[in-house]
CSV table of C-alpha atoms and ligand atoms in Angstrom, one decimal:
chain,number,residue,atom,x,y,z
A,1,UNK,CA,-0.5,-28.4,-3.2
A,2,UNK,CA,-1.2,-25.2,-5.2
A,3,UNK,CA,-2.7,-22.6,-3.1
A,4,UNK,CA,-4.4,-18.9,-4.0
A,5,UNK,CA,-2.1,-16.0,-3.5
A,6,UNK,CA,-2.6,-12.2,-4.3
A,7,UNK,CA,0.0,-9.9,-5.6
A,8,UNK,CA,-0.9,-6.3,-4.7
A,9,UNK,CA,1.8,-3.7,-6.9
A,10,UNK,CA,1.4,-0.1,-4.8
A,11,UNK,CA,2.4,2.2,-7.2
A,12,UNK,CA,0.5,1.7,-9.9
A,13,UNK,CA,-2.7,2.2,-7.7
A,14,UNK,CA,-4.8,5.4,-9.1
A,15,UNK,CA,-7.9,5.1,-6.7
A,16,UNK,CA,-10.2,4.9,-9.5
A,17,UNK,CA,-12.2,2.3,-7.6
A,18,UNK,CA,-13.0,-0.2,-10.5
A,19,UNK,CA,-12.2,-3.3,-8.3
A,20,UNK,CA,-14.4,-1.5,-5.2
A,21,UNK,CA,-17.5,-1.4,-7.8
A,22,UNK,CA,-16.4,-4.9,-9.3
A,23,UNK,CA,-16.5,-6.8,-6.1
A,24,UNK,CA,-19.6,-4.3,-5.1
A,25,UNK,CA,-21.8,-5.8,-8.8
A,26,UNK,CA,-20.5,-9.1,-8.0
A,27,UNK,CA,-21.6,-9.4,-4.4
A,28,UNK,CA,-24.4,-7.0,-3.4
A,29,UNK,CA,-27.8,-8.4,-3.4
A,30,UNK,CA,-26.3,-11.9,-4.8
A,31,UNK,CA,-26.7,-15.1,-3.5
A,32,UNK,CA,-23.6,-17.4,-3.2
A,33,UNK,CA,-24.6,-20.7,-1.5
A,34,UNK,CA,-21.9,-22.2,1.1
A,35,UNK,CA,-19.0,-19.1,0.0
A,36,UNK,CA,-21.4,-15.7,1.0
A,37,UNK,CA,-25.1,-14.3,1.6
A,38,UNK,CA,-25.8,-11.1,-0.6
A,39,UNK,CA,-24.0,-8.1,0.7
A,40,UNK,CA,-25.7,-5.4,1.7
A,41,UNK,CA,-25.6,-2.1,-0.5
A,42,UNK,CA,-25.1,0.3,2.1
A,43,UNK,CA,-22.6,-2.2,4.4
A,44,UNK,CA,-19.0,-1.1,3.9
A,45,UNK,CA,-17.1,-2.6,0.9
A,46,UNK,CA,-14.9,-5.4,2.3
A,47,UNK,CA,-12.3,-3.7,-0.2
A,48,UNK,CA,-10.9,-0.5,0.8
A,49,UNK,CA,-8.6,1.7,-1.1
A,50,UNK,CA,-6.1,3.5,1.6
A,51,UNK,CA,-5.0,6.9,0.6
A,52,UNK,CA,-1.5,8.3,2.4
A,53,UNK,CA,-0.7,11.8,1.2
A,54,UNK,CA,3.4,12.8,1.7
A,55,UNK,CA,5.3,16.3,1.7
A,56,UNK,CA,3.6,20.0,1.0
A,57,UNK,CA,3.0,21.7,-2.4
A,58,UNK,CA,4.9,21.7,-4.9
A,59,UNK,CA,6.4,18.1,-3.4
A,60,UNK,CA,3.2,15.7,-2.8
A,61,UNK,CA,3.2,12.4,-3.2
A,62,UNK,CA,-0.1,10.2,-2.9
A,63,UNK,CA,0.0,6.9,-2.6
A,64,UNK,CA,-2.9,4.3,-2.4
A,65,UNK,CA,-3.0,1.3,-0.8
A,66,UNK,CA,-5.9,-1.6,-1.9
A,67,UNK,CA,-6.4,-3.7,1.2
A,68,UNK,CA,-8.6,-6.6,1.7
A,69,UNK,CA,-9.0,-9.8,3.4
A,70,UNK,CA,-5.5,-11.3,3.4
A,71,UNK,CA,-6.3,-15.1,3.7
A,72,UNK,CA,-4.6,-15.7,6.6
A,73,UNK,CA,-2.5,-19.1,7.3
A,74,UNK,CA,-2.8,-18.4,11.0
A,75,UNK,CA,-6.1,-16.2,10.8
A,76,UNK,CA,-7.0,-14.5,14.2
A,77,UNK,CA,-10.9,-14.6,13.2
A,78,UNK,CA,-10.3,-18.6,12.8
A,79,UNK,CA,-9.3,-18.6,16.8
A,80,UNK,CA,-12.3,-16.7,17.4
A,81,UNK,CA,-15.0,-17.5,14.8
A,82,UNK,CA,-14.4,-21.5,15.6
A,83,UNK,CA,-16.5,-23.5,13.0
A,84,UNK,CA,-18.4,-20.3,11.4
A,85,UNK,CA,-14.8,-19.8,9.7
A,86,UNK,CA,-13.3,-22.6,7.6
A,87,UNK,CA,-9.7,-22.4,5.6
A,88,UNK,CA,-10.0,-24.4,2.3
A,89,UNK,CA,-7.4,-26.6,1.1
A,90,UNK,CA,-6.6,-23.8,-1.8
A,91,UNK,CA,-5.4,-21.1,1.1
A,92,UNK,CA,-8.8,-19.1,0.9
A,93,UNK,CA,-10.8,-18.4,4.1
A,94,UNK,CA,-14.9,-18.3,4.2
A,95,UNK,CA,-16.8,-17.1,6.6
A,96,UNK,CA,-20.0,-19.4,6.9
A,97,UNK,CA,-23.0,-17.3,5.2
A,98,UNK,CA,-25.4,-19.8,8.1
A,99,UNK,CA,-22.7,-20.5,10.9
A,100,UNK,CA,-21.8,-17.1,11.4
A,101,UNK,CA,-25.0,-15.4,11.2
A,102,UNK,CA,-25.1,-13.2,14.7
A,103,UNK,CA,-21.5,-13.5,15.2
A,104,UNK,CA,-20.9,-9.7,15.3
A,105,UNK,CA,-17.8,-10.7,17.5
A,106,UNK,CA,-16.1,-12.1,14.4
A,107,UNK,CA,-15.9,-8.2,12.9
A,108,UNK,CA,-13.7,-7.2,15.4
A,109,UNK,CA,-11.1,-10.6,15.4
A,110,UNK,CA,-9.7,-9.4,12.1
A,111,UNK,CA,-6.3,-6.7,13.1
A,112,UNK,CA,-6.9,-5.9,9.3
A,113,UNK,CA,-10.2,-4.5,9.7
A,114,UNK,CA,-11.2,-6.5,6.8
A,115,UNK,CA,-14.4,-8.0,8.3
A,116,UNK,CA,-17.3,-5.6,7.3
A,117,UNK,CA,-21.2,-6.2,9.1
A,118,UNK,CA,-23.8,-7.0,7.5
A,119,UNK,CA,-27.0,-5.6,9.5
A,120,UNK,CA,-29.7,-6.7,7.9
A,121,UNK,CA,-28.5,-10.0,7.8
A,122,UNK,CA,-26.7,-10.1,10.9
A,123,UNK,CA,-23.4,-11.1,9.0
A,124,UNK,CA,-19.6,-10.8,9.1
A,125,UNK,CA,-18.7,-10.6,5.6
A,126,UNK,CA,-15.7,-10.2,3.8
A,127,UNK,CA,-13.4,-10.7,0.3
A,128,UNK,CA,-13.6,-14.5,0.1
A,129,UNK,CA,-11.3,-14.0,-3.7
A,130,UNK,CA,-14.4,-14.7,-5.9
A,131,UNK,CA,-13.8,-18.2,-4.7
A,132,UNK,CA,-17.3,-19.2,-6.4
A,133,UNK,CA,-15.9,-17.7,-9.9
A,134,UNK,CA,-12.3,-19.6,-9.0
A,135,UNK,CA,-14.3,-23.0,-8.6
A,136,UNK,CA,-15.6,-22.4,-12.1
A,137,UNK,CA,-12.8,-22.2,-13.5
A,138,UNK,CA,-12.1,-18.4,-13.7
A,139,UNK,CA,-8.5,-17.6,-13.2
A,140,UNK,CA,-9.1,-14.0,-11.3
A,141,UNK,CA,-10.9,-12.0,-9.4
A,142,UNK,CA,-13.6,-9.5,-10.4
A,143,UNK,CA,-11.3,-7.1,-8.8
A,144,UNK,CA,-8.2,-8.0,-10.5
A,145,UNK,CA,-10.6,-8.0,-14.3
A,146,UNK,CA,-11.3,-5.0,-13.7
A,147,UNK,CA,-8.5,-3.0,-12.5
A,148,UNK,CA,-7.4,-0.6,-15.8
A,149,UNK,CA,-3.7,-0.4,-14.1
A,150,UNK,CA,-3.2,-3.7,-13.7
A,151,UNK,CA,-2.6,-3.7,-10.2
A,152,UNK,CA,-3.6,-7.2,-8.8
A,153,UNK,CA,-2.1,-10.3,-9.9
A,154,UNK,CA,-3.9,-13.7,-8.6
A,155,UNK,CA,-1.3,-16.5,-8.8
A,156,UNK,CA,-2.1,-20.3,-8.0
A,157,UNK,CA,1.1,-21.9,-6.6
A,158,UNK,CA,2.7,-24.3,-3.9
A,159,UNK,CA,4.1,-22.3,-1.0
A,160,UNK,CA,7.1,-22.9,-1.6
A,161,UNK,CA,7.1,-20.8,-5.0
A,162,UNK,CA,5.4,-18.7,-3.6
A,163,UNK,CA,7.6,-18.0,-1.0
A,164,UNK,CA,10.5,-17.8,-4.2
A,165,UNK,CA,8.2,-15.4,-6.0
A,166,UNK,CA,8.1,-12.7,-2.9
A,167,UNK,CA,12.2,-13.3,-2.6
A,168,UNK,CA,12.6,-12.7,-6.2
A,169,UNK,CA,10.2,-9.8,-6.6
A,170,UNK,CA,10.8,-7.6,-2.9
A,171,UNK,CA,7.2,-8.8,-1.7
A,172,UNK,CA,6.0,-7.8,1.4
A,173,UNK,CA,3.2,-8.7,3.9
A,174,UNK,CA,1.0,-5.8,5.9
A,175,UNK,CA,2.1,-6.3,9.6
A,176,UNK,CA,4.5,-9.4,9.5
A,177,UNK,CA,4.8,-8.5,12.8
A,178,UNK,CA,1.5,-10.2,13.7
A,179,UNK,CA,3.0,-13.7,12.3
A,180,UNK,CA,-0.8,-14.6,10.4
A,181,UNK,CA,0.9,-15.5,7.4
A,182,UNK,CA,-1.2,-13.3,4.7
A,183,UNK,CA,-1.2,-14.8,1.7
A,184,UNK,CA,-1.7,-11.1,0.4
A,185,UNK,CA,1.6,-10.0,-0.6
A,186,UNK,CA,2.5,-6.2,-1.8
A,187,UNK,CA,5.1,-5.0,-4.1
A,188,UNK,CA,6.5,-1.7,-3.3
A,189,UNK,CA,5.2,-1.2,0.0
A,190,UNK,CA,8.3,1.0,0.2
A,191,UNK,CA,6.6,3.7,-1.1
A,192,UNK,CA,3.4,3.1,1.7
A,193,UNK,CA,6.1,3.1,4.7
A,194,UNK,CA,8.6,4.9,3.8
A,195,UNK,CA,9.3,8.8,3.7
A,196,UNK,CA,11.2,11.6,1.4
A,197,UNK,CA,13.2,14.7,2.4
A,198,UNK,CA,12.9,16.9,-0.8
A,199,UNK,CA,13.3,20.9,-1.6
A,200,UNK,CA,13.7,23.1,-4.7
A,201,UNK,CA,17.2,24.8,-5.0
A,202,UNK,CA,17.0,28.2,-6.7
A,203,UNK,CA,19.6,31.9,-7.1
A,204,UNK,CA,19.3,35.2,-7.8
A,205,UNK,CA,21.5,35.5,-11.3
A,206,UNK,CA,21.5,39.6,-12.0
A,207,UNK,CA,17.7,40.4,-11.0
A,208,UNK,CA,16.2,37.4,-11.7
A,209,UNK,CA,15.6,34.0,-9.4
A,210,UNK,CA,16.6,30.5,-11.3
A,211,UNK,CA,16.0,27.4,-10.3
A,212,UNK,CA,19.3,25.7,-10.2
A,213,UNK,CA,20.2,22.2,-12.3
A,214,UNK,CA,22.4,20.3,-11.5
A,215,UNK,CA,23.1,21.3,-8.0
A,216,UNK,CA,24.5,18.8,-5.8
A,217,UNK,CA,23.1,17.6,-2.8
A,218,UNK,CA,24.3,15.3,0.3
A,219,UNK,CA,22.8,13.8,3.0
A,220,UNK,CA,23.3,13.6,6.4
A,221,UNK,CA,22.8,11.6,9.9
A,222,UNK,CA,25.4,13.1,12.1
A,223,UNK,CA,29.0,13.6,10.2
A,224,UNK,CA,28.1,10.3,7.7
A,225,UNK,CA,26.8,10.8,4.3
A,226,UNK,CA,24.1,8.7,3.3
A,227,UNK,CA,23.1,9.8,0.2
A,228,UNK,CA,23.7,11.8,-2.4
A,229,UNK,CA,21.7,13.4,-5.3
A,230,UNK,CA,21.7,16.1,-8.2
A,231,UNK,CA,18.8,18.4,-8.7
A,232,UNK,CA,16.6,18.7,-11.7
A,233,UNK,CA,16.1,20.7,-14.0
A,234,UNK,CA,13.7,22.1,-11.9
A,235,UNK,CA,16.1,22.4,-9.3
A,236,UNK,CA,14.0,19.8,-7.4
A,237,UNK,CA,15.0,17.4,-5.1
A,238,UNK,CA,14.0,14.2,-3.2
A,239,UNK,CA,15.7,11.8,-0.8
A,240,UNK,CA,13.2,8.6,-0.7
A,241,UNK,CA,13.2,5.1,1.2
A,242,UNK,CA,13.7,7.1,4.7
A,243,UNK,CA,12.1,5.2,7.5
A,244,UNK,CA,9.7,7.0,9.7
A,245,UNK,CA,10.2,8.9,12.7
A,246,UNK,CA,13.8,8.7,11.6
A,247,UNK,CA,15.0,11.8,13.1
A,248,UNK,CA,17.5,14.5,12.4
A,249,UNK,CA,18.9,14.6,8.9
A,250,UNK,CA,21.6,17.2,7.6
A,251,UNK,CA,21.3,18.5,3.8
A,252,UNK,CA,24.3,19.9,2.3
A,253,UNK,CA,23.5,21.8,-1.3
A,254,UNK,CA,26.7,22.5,-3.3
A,255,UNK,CA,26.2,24.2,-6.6
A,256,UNK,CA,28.9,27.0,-8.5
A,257,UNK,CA,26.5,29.8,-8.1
A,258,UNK,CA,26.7,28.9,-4.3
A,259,UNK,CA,25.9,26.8,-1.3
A,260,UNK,CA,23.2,26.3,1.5
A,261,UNK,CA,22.5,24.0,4.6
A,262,UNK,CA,20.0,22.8,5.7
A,263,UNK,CA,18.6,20.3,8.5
A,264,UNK,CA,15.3,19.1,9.8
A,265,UNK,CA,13.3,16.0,11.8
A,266,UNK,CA,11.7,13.3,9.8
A,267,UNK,CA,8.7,12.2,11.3
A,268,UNK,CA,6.8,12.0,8.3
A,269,UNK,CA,7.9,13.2,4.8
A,270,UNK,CA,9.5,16.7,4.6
A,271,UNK,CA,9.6,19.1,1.9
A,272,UNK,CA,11.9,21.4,3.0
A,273,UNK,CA,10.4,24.5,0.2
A,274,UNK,CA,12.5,26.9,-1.9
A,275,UNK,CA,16.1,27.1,-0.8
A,276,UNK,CA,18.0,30.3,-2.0
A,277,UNK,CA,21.3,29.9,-2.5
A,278,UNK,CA,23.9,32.0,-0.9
A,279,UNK,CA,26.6,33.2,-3.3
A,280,UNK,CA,29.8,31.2,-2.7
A,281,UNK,CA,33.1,33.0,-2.7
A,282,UNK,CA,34.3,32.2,-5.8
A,283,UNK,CA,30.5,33.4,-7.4
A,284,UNK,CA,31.1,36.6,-6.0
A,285,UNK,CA,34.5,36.9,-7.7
A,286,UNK,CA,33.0,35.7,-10.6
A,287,UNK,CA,30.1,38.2,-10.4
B,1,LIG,S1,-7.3,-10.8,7.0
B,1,LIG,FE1,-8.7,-10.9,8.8
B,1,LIG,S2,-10.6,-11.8,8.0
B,1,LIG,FE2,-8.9,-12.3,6.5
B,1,LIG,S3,-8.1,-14.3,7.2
B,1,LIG,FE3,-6.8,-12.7,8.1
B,1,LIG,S4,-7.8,-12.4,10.1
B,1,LIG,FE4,-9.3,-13.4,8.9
B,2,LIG,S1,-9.1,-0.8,-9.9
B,2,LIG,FE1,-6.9,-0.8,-9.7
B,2,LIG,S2,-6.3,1.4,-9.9
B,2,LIG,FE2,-8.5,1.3,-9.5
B,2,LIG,S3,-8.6,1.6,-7.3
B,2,LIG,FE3,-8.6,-0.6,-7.7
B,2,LIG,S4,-6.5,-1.2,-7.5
B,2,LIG,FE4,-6.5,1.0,-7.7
């Protein structure tokens, strides 16, 4: 059995909000009988655009995250919604615009936060995938038509393909850890996890300072190296893909117009600034 499933691709995320206003035209003050009541202009938007901002000037990276109702397989507001929440045969969840009027409880069973409140209608509302527009025959989401970047990809397949699909393509989950079995998936969530040591190497060359190509740098966690890089023309640098709160970390910068050290604590991303070589040995022969 074929079953909705929503690829999510991080990086190519730009905030513009397109799907937000999508869904937002598509659902407020709209009437869907049996999938959704209208939602209300002023409620939250059940689709929220996450913004994580990494390292210091020059060296920022901002990355956004679109999150939404994930379509749980083992959905926590199921256990506590009961018969006001119903999983279709197609993987979608809806939350029953008549059975769960009241049910402010429902808001909070969702870890996700993707459950928004409907005041004046006393509702628990969320993304329910356009099913109304799927059951026409539309093949996506208002969200995924309108994103410019093409961000969101709907697929329709058998779990088992699916599950293929995440293996082939480095898919992840948000929170596996909470075994609900999203079928929301995200493609370099890496880059939302993960953090960056980084720096600009520079020297003094007769009275001027120079950034410095070309440099090389190594990484390190105790005596071992693991990793090495060059730096830009620039004379940037960056060390990606380190988990948080990760610890000490070692930099070693080796270039023939001299060498520097460096270390420092990952907790978050670091950007360690300008580094000013000092002139090796051989340089100030040279010199
Ligand atoms: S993401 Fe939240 S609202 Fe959606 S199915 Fe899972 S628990 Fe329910
Ligand atoms: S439309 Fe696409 S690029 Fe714009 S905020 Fe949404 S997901 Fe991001």
């Amino acid at each position: 059995m074929s079953k909705w499933n929503l690829v999510i691709k991080v990086g190519q995320c730009e905030n513009c909000q397109n799907c937000v206003i999508a869904a937002r035209d598509e659902h407020v003050g709209n009437d869907f009988p049996g999938y959704a009541a209208p939602a209300a202009a002023n409620a939250e938007s059940p689709i929220r655009i996450l913004r994580r901002v990494q390292g210091e000037s020059h060296m920022v990276e901002t990355t956004y995250l679109p999150v939404m109702c994930n379509h749980c397989d083992d959905a926590p507001c199921m256990r506590v919604g009961g018969d006001a929440i119903r999983k279709r045969s197609d993987g979608i969840v809806i939350i029953d615009p008549d059975k769960a009027r009241g049910r402010k409880d429902i808001v909070k069973s969702c870890p996700y936060k993707a459950i928004v409140w409907n005041e004046e209608l006393q509702l628990p509302q969320t993304w329910f995938f356009d099913a109304h527009l799927l059951d026409q025959g539309w093949q996506h989401p208002r969200c995924e038509q309108a994103c410019p970047t093409g961000v969101f990809e709907a697929v329709k397949l058998d779990d088992a393909a699916m599950a293929e699909k995440a293996q082939r393509e480095g898919l992840e989950v948000l929170r596996p850890d909470l075994e609900t079995k999203p079928r929301v998936w995200y493609g370099g969530l890496k880059r939302w996890k993960s953090c960056f040591i980084g720096g600009s190497v520079s020297a003094k060359v007769g009275s001027v300072v120079e950034c410095v190509a070309g440099a090389a740098i190594v990484l390190y966690v105790g005596d071992q190296c693991v990793a090495e890089t060059v730096t830009d023309v620039f004379g940037d640098f960056r060390f990606g893909g380190l988990a948080k709160d990760s610890g000490m970390y070692r930099i070693e910068i080796r270039h023939a117009l001299g060498n520097a050290s460096r270390e420092c604590k990952v907790g978050e991303s670091v950007y360690l600034g300008e580094i000013s070589l000092a002139l090796s040995h051989s340089a100030v022969e040279a010199n």
